[in-house]
Amino acid sequence: MEHDQNSDHPPPYYLAVVPTQPPPEYGEVVGTRGWSDTPSQPYHINQPMPHANVIHVSQSAPPRRKKSLSCENSSHCYRGSGEATLLLVFLVIALWLGVRFGSNGALQVKTNSAGSFLPVCYSGWNKGLADQTCAQLGFRASHSTSSVKDGSSTTLTVTGQTCNTIQGKVSVNSSSCLNKDTVSLQCINCGRQQSSRIIGGSAANLGDWPWQVSLHFRGFHTCGGTLVAPDFVVTAAHCFSRKDSSYLVPNNWRLYMGMVSQTMLPVPEMLEKIIVHESYDDNTNNYDIALLKLTHYVDYSNSIQPVCLPAYDKTVSPGTKCWTSGFGTTEGTARGSTSLMEVTVDIIDSSVCNRNTVYNGQVSQDMLCAGDMKGSKDSCQRDSGGPLVCKDSDQRWYLMGVASWGVGCGRSNMPGVYSRVSRLLPWVYSKMQQARP
């Protein structure tokens, strides 16, 4: 399909195949590539859903908790059992968005009294606080915690207060933190490849991309995904068609991990919830991200490992070589690949992607361009939702992008466009926290 450079809307999807019927088997020609129906309500489908014709579900209030939501430096605690809905929502949003990670895993917490994100002094920190903080973000527990130097004049200090949030266990400390040692926290051991080979071929070996997930809808590979925690997978919002409510039923999906061939599938993982970004816009492609909650924790192995989520302020310089992988269409054919394919792509400056000869201003700040302006290196159909990963100086791989949209596959001046994960972290963490048991 040709793209009109003067169009008010972005080009059609080329990374996903979402037909009204199950996708063709491998080797058959790929058909429909997108949809345009936009629901008037945000939707969050939980398993089970008895009636497949129910598409739109208004976002419900966060679950009530027996313990206090906020215990921060005050003589009282707000409890979820009797407060007004507006206050409850406000407190929960503050809870979700009040924790973030900087470079080197530096923990930063935002409290009502501080009004801004501050590092936490390492003095008084312990494994219990680390586990609580990670659990608050939706992880099982913490993986490791240590000290990191920070020159901030103001930090947060651990208090002895009893509370079920990290915000309620720290207070502002205007004096200098001892030795300027602040908390570094890693919730999972992530971003490690178990394969020792040098990556560079077109077909991946088992263990090269252990976070790669294949999403099957009614028995057919339809999209890719990325394992980010033992029971959470990040993918693209547009993989879940709004024209057909059956795409929003968790039982219609199977997730496969630890495999590199569609002809040798392992035992599948099942879905508990499909959580699509409430602000996803299929006209602009903004907020093209979804989170999948598995029914149980997966067992890690040499071929199944989570990728790291980036720091909130993590940027990748144009020209940086990153990698994308998937079971999508290969060059010169409209057929899906039975083998997991990998390709190195260059990060492209958004100003280049927004030129009128490229995407004409349609790449937002929540998107990331990667590929080759000359063409040939790109993700393609059925790669939607798959990972764009970059290796950092700590030798770990970080999920920088989620395959989203573009024109054609490997065309000159038409690189792939990815959802920029670092900009969407608050949403990811908040939904992981909300969906945890």
Coordinates of C-alpha atoms in Angstrom, one line a residue:
M1 CA 0.0 0.0 0.0
E2 CA 1.4 3.4 -1.0
H3 CA 1.7 6.0 1.7
D4 CA 0.4 9.5 1.1
Q5 CA 3.0 11.9 2.5
N6 CA 0.4 14.6 2.9
S7 CA -2.0 12.5 4.9
D8 CA -3.0 13.7 8.3
H9 CA -2.7 10.2 9.8
P10 CA 0.3 7.9 10.2
P11 CA 0.9 5.2 7.6
P12 CA -0.9 1.9 8.0
Y13 CA 0.6 -0.8 10.2
Y14 CA 3.0 -3.1 8.6
L15 CA 4.2 -4.9 11.7
A16 CA 1.0 -6.7 12.7
V17 CA -1.5 -9.0 11.1
V18 CA -4.9 -8.8 12.7
P19 CA -7.4 -10.4 10.3
T20 CA -11.0 -11.0 11.1
Q21 CA -10.3 -14.7 10.8
P22 CA -7.3 -16.6 12.2
P23 CA -4.1 -15.7 10.4
P24 CA -3.0 -18.0 7.5
E25 CA -0.5 -20.8 8.3
Y26 CA 3.1 -20.2 7.6
G27 CA 3.8 -20.1 3.9
E28 CA 0.5 -18.5 3.0
V29 CA 0.1 -14.9 1.8
V30 CA -0.5 -12.4 4.6
G31 CA -3.6 -10.2 4.2
T32 CA -5.1 -7.5 6.4
R33 CA -2.7 -5.3 8.3
G34 CA -4.6 -3.0 10.6
W35 CA -7.8 -1.6 11.9
S36 CA -9.2 1.8 12.8
D37 CA -12.1 1.4 15.2
T38 CA -11.4 3.4 18.4
P39 CA -13.4 2.5 21.5
S40 CA -14.9 5.3 23.6
Q41 CA -13.9 3.6 26.8
P42 CA -10.6 2.2 28.0
Y43 CA -10.6 -1.5 28.2
H44 CA -9.0 -4.1 30.6
I45 CA -10.2 -7.6 30.0
N46 CA -9.8 -10.1 32.8
Q47 CA -10.1 -13.9 32.5
P48 CA -12.7 -15.3 32.3
M49 CA -14.9 -13.2 30.1
P50 CA -18.1 -15.1 29.6
H51 CA -19.4 -13.1 26.6
A52 CA -17.0 -12.6 23.7
N53 CA -19.1 -9.8 22.3
V54 CA -18.2 -7.5 25.3
I55 CA -15.4 -5.3 24.0
H56 CA -15.2 -2.2 26.1
V57 CA -14.8 -2.4 29.8
S58 CA -14.4 0.8 31.8
Q59 CA -11.3 1.0 33.9
S60 CA -12.4 0.0 37.4
A61 CA -11.2 1.5 40.6
P62 CA -8.0 0.0 42.0
P63 CA -8.6 -2.9 44.4
R64 CA -9.1 -2.1 48.0
R65 CA -6.4 -3.0 50.4
K66 CA -6.6 -4.0 54.0
K67 CA -3.6 -2.0 54.9
S68 CA -3.1 1.7 54.5
L69 CA -2.4 3.2 51.1
S70 CA -0.4 6.1 52.5
C71 CA 1.4 6.4 55.9
E72 CA 3.7 9.2 54.9
N73 CA 5.0 11.3 57.8
S74 CA 1.5 12.1 59.2
S75 CA -0.5 11.3 62.2
H76 CA -3.1 9.4 60.2
C77 CA -3.3 6.9 57.4
Y78 CA -5.8 6.9 54.5
R79 CA -7.5 3.5 54.2
G80 CA -9.1 2.1 51.1
S81 CA -12.2 0.9 52.8
G82 CA -14.1 4.1 53.4
E83 CA -12.6 7.0 51.5
A84 CA -14.1 8.8 48.5
T85 CA -13.3 7.3 45.1
L86 CA -11.5 10.4 43.9
L87 CA -9.2 10.4 46.9
L88 CA -8.5 6.7 46.6
V89 CA -7.6 7.1 42.9
F90 CA -5.4 10.1 43.7
L91 CA -3.5 8.2 46.4
V92 CA -3.0 5.1 44.3
I93 CA -1.7 7.1 41.3
A94 CA 0.7 8.8 43.7
L95 CA 1.7 5.4 45.0
W96 CA 2.3 4.0 41.5
L97 CA 4.2 7.0 40.1
G98 CA 6.2 7.7 43.2
V99 CA 9.0 5.2 42.5
R100 CA 11.5 5.2 39.7
F101 CA 15.0 4.1 38.8
G102 CA 17.8 6.2 37.4
S103 CA 21.1 5.1 35.9
N104 CA 22.9 2.2 37.7
G105 CA 19.6 1.3 39.3
A106 CA 19.6 4.4 41.5
L107 CA 16.3 4.3 43.5
Q108 CA 14.3 7.6 43.5
V109 CA 11.2 8.1 45.5
K110 CA 8.7 10.9 45.4
T111 CA 6.8 11.8 48.6
N112 CA 4.1 14.3 49.4
S113 CA 6.5 16.3 51.7
A114 CA 9.4 16.3 49.2
G115 CA 7.3 17.1 46.1
S116 CA 10.0 15.7 43.8
F117 CA 11.9 12.5 43.2
L118 CA 14.9 12.1 45.6
P119 CA 17.5 9.4 46.2
V120 CA 17.3 7.3 49.3
C121 CA 20.2 7.2 51.7
Y122 CA 21.7 3.8 52.0
S123 CA 22.1 4.1 55.8
G124 CA 19.3 2.0 57.3
W125 CA 18.4 0.3 54.1
N126 CA 17.8 -3.5 54.1
K127 CA 16.6 -6.5 52.2
G128 CA 13.1 -6.2 53.6
L129 CA 12.7 -2.6 52.3
A130 CA 14.2 -3.7 48.9
D131 CA 11.7 -6.6 48.7
Q132 CA 8.8 -4.3 49.6
T133 CA 9.7 -1.7 47.0
C134 CA 10.0 -4.2 44.2
A135 CA 6.7 -5.9 45.3
Q136 CA 5.1 -2.5 45.2
L137 CA 6.1 -2.3 41.5
G138 CA 4.6 -5.7 40.7
F139 CA 7.7 -7.9 41.0
R140 CA 8.0 -11.0 43.2
A141 CA 10.8 -9.6 45.3
S142 CA 14.1 -7.8 44.9
H143 CA 17.1 -9.4 43.2
S144 CA 20.0 -7.3 44.5
T145 CA 20.5 -4.0 46.3
S146 CA 23.7 -2.0 47.0
S147 CA 25.0 1.5 47.4
V148 CA 25.8 4.1 44.7
K149 CA 27.3 7.5 45.1
D150 CA 25.0 10.5 44.7
G151 CA 25.9 14.2 45.0
S152 CA 22.4 15.4 45.8
S153 CA 22.2 17.8 48.7
T154 CA 18.8 16.5 49.8
T155 CA 18.0 12.8 50.2
L156 CA 15.4 10.6 51.8
T157 CA 16.2 8.7 55.0
V158 CA 14.7 5.5 56.2
T159 CA 12.4 5.9 59.2
G160 CA 11.1 3.3 61.7
Q161 CA 7.5 4.0 60.7
T162 CA 5.3 0.9 59.9
C163 CA 3.7 1.2 56.5
N164 CA 3.1 -0.9 53.4
T165 CA 4.6 1.6 50.9
I166 CA 8.1 2.7 50.6
Q167 CA 6.9 6.3 50.5
G168 CA 5.6 5.9 54.0
K169 CA 8.9 4.6 55.3
V170 CA 11.2 7.5 54.2
S171 CA 11.4 11.1 55.1
V172 CA 13.3 14.1 53.8
N173 CA 16.8 14.6 55.1
S174 CA 18.3 18.0 54.4
S175 CA 21.7 17.1 55.9
S176 CA 24.3 15.3 53.9
C177 CA 23.8 11.5 53.4
L178 CA 26.7 9.6 55.0
N179 CA 29.5 9.2 52.5
K180 CA 26.8 10.2 49.8
D181 CA 25.9 6.5 49.6
T182 CA 22.4 6.1 48.2
V183 CA 20.3 3.0 47.3
S184 CA 20.7 1.1 44.1
L185 CA 18.1 -1.5 43.5
Q186 CA 17.5 -4.3 41.0
C187 CA 14.2 -6.1 41.2
I188 CA 15.1 -9.0 38.8
N189 CA 18.2 -10.5 37.3
C190 CA 17.6 -9.4 33.8
G191 CA 19.0 -8.8 30.3
R192 CA 21.5 -11.7 30.4
Q193 CA 22.0 -13.8 27.3
Q194 CA 22.7 -17.4 28.0
S195 CA 24.3 -18.0 24.6
S196 CA 28.0 -17.3 24.3
R197 CA 28.1 -17.1 20.5
I198 CA 28.7 -13.8 18.7
I199 CA 25.4 -12.5 17.3
G200 CA 25.4 -11.5 13.7
G201 CA 23.5 -14.0 11.7
S202 CA 19.9 -13.8 10.5
A203 CA 18.5 -16.9 12.3
A204 CA 18.8 -16.8 16.1
N205 CA 19.9 -19.7 18.2
L206 CA 18.2 -20.9 21.4
G207 CA 19.2 -18.6 24.3
D208 CA 20.2 -15.6 22.1
W209 CA 17.0 -13.7 22.9
P210 CA 15.6 -15.5 26.0
W211 CA 13.0 -12.8 26.6
Q212 CA 11.4 -13.3 23.1
V213 CA 7.7 -14.4 23.3
S214 CA 5.5 -15.6 20.4
L215 CA 1.8 -14.7 20.9
H216 CA -0.6 -17.2 19.2
F217 CA -4.2 -16.3 18.6
R218 CA -6.4 -19.4 18.2
G219 CA -3.4 -21.5 17.1
F220 CA -1.5 -19.0 14.9
H221 CA 1.4 -16.8 15.6
T222 CA 0.1 -13.2 15.4
C223 CA 2.5 -10.9 17.4
G224 CA 5.7 -10.9 19.4
G225 CA 6.2 -9.9 23.0
T226 CA 8.9 -9.5 25.6
L227 CA 9.2 -11.1 29.0
V228 CA 9.9 -8.4 31.6
A229 CA 9.0 -10.3 34.9
P230 CA 8.2 -13.8 35.9
D231 CA 4.5 -13.3 35.1
F232 CA 4.4 -10.2 32.8
V233 CA 4.9 -9.7 29.1
V234 CA 5.0 -6.4 27.2
T235 CA 3.6 -6.2 23.7
A236 CA 1.8 -3.8 21.4
A237 CA -1.8 -2.5 21.9
H238 CA -2.7 -2.9 18.3
C239 CA -2.3 -6.7 18.5
F240 CA -5.7 -6.8 20.2
S241 CA -8.2 -5.9 17.5
R242 CA -11.1 -3.6 18.4
K243 CA -13.2 -4.9 15.5
D244 CA -13.3 -8.4 16.9
S245 CA -13.9 -8.9 20.7
S246 CA -12.5 -12.4 20.5
Y247 CA -9.0 -10.8 20.4
L248 CA -9.6 -9.5 23.9
V249 CA -10.4 -12.9 25.5
P250 CA -7.4 -14.2 27.3
N251 CA -8.4 -17.9 26.7
N252 CA -8.0 -17.3 22.9
W253 CA -4.3 -16.7 23.3
R254 CA -1.3 -18.9 24.0
L255 CA 2.2 -17.6 24.7
Y256 CA 5.3 -19.5 23.8
M257 CA 8.8 -18.9 25.3
G258 CA 12.2 -20.5 25.1
M259 CA 11.8 -21.5 21.5
V260 CA 13.3 -20.4 18.1
S261 CA 11.0 -22.4 15.8
Q262 CA 7.3 -22.4 15.1
T263 CA 7.5 -26.1 14.2
M264 CA 8.8 -27.1 17.6
L265 CA 6.6 -25.4 20.2
P266 CA 6.9 -26.0 23.9
V267 CA 4.1 -26.1 26.4
P268 CA 2.3 -22.8 26.2
E269 CA 1.8 -20.2 28.9
M270 CA -1.8 -19.0 29.6
L271 CA -3.1 -15.5 30.0
E272 CA -4.9 -14.1 33.0
K273 CA -5.3 -10.5 31.9
I274 CA -4.9 -8.4 28.8
I275 CA -4.2 -4.8 29.7
V276 CA -4.2 -2.3 26.9
H277 CA -3.1 1.3 27.4
E278 CA -6.2 3.4 28.0
S279 CA -4.9 6.2 25.8
Y280 CA -3.9 4.1 22.9
D281 CA -4.9 5.9 19.7
D282 CA -5.0 3.8 16.5
N283 CA -5.0 7.0 14.4
T284 CA -1.8 8.4 15.7
N285 CA -0.3 5.1 17.0
N286 CA 0.5 6.9 20.3
Y287 CA 0.7 4.7 23.5
D288 CA 0.9 1.5 21.4
I289 CA 1.7 -0.7 24.3
A290 CA -0.1 -3.5 26.2
L291 CA 0.8 -5.6 29.3
L292 CA -0.1 -9.3 29.6
K293 CA -0.5 -11.0 33.0
L294 CA 0.3 -14.7 33.0
T295 CA -1.7 -17.2 35.1
H296 CA 1.5 -18.2 36.9
Y297 CA 5.2 -17.5 37.2
V298 CA 7.4 -19.0 34.4
D299 CA 10.4 -21.0 35.3
Y300 CA 13.6 -19.3 34.2
S301 CA 16.2 -21.3 32.2
N302 CA 19.0 -20.8 29.8
S303 CA 16.4 -20.1 27.1
I304 CA 13.8 -18.2 29.2
Q305 CA 15.0 -15.0 30.9
P306 CA 13.5 -11.5 31.4
V307 CA 14.9 -8.4 29.7
C308 CA 15.7 -5.3 31.7
L309 CA 13.4 -2.3 31.7
P310 CA 15.3 1.0 31.2
A311 CA 15.9 3.8 33.6
Y312 CA 13.2 6.5 33.4
D313 CA 15.7 9.0 31.8
K314 CA 17.5 6.5 29.6
T315 CA 18.2 7.7 26.1
V316 CA 19.9 6.0 23.2
S317 CA 22.0 8.1 20.9
P318 CA 21.3 8.1 17.2
G319 CA 23.6 5.7 15.4
T320 CA 23.6 3.2 18.4
K321 CA 23.3 -0.3 17.1
C322 CA 20.4 -2.2 18.7
W323 CA 18.6 -5.5 17.9
T324 CA 15.1 -6.5 17.0
S325 CA 13.8 -10.1 16.7
G326 CA 10.7 -11.9 15.8
F327 CA 8.9 -14.5 13.6
G328 CA 7.7 -12.0 11.1
T329 CA 7.8 -11.7 7.4
T330 CA 11.3 -12.1 5.8
E331 CA 12.7 -9.9 3.1
G332 CA 11.2 -10.4 -0.4
T333 CA 8.3 -12.5 0.7
A334 CA 4.9 -12.1 2.4
R335 CA 5.4 -15.2 4.4
G336 CA 6.0 -15.5 8.1
S337 CA 9.2 -17.1 9.2
T338 CA 9.1 -20.4 11.1
S339 CA 12.5 -19.5 12.6
L340 CA 13.2 -16.7 15.1
M341 CA 15.0 -14.0 13.0
E342 CA 17.3 -11.3 14.3
V343 CA 18.6 -8.1 12.8
T344 CA 20.7 -5.2 14.0
V345 CA 19.2 -1.8 13.5
D346 CA 20.5 1.7 14.0
I347 CA 18.7 4.2 16.3
I348 CA 17.6 7.1 14.1
D349 CA 17.1 10.6 15.4
S350 CA 13.4 11.6 15.5
S351 CA 14.1 14.8 13.7
V352 CA 15.2 12.7 10.7
C353 CA 12.2 10.4 10.9
N354 CA 9.9 13.5 11.0
R355 CA 11.2 15.0 7.8
N356 CA 8.5 15.4 5.1
T357 CA 10.3 12.9 3.0
V358 CA 10.0 10.3 5.8
Y359 CA 7.1 10.3 8.2
N360 CA 6.3 14.0 8.0
G361 CA 6.0 14.8 11.7
Q362 CA 4.1 11.7 12.7
V363 CA 6.7 10.3 15.1
S364 CA 5.8 11.6 18.6
Q365 CA 8.1 11.9 21.6
D366 CA 6.7 8.6 22.8
M367 CA 8.1 6.8 19.7
L368 CA 11.5 5.7 18.6
C369 CA 12.8 5.1 15.1
A370 CA 15.2 2.3 14.3
G371 CA 16.4 0.6 11.1
D372 CA 18.3 1.7 8.1
M373 CA 17.4 4.8 6.1
K374 CA 18.7 3.0 3.0
G375 CA 16.3 0.1 3.7
S376 CA 16.8 -3.6 4.1
K377 CA 17.2 -3.8 7.9
D378 CA 13.8 -3.7 9.5
S379 CA 11.2 -5.6 11.5
C380 CA 8.1 -6.6 9.5
Q381 CA 4.6 -8.1 9.6
R382 CA 3.9 -10.3 12.6
D383 CA 6.9 -8.7 14.5
S384 CA 4.4 -6.4 16.2
G385 CA 4.9 -6.1 19.9
G386 CA 8.3 -7.6 19.7
P387 CA 11.4 -6.2 21.4
L388 CA 13.9 -3.5 20.3
V389 CA 16.8 -4.1 22.7
C390 CA 20.0 -2.3 23.3
K391 CA 23.1 -3.4 25.3
D392 CA 24.3 -1.0 27.9
S393 CA 27.7 -0.6 29.5
D394 CA 26.7 -3.0 32.3
Q395 CA 26.5 -5.7 29.6
R396 CA 22.8 -6.1 30.2
W397 CA 20.1 -5.8 27.5
Y398 CA 17.4 -3.2 27.9
L399 CA 14.0 -3.0 26.3
M400 CA 14.0 0.3 24.6
G401 CA 11.2 -0.2 22.1
V402 CA 8.1 -2.2 21.3
A403 CA 7.6 -2.8 17.5
S404 CA 4.7 -0.7 16.5
W405 CA 4.3 0.7 12.9
G406 CA 5.9 1.8 9.6
V407 CA 5.4 1.6 5.9
G408 CA 6.3 -1.6 4.0
C409 CA 9.3 -3.6 5.2
G410 CA 12.9 -2.4 4.8
R411 CA 11.9 0.4 2.4
S412 CA 14.3 3.4 1.8
N413 CA 13.4 6.3 4.1
M414 CA 10.7 4.2 5.9
P415 CA 12.4 2.8 9.0
G416 CA 10.5 1.0 11.7
V417 CA 8.8 2.9 14.5
Y418 CA 8.7 1.6 18.1
S419 CA 6.9 2.7 21.2
R420 CA 9.5 4.3 23.4
V421 CA 9.5 2.2 26.6
S422 CA 11.3 4.7 28.8
R423 CA 8.5 7.2 28.3
L424 CA 5.9 4.6 29.2
L425 CA 7.5 3.2 32.3
P426 CA 5.0 4.8 34.8
W427 CA 2.2 3.0 33.0
V428 CA 4.0 -0.3 32.9
Y429 CA 4.9 -0.3 36.6
S430 CA 1.5 0.9 37.7
K431 CA -0.3 -1.9 35.8
M432 CA 2.1 -4.5 37.1
Q433 CA 1.4 -3.3 40.6
Q434 CA -2.3 -3.2 40.1
A435 CA -2.4 -6.7 38.6
R436 CA -0.3 -8.4 41.2
P437 CA -2.0 -10.8 43.6

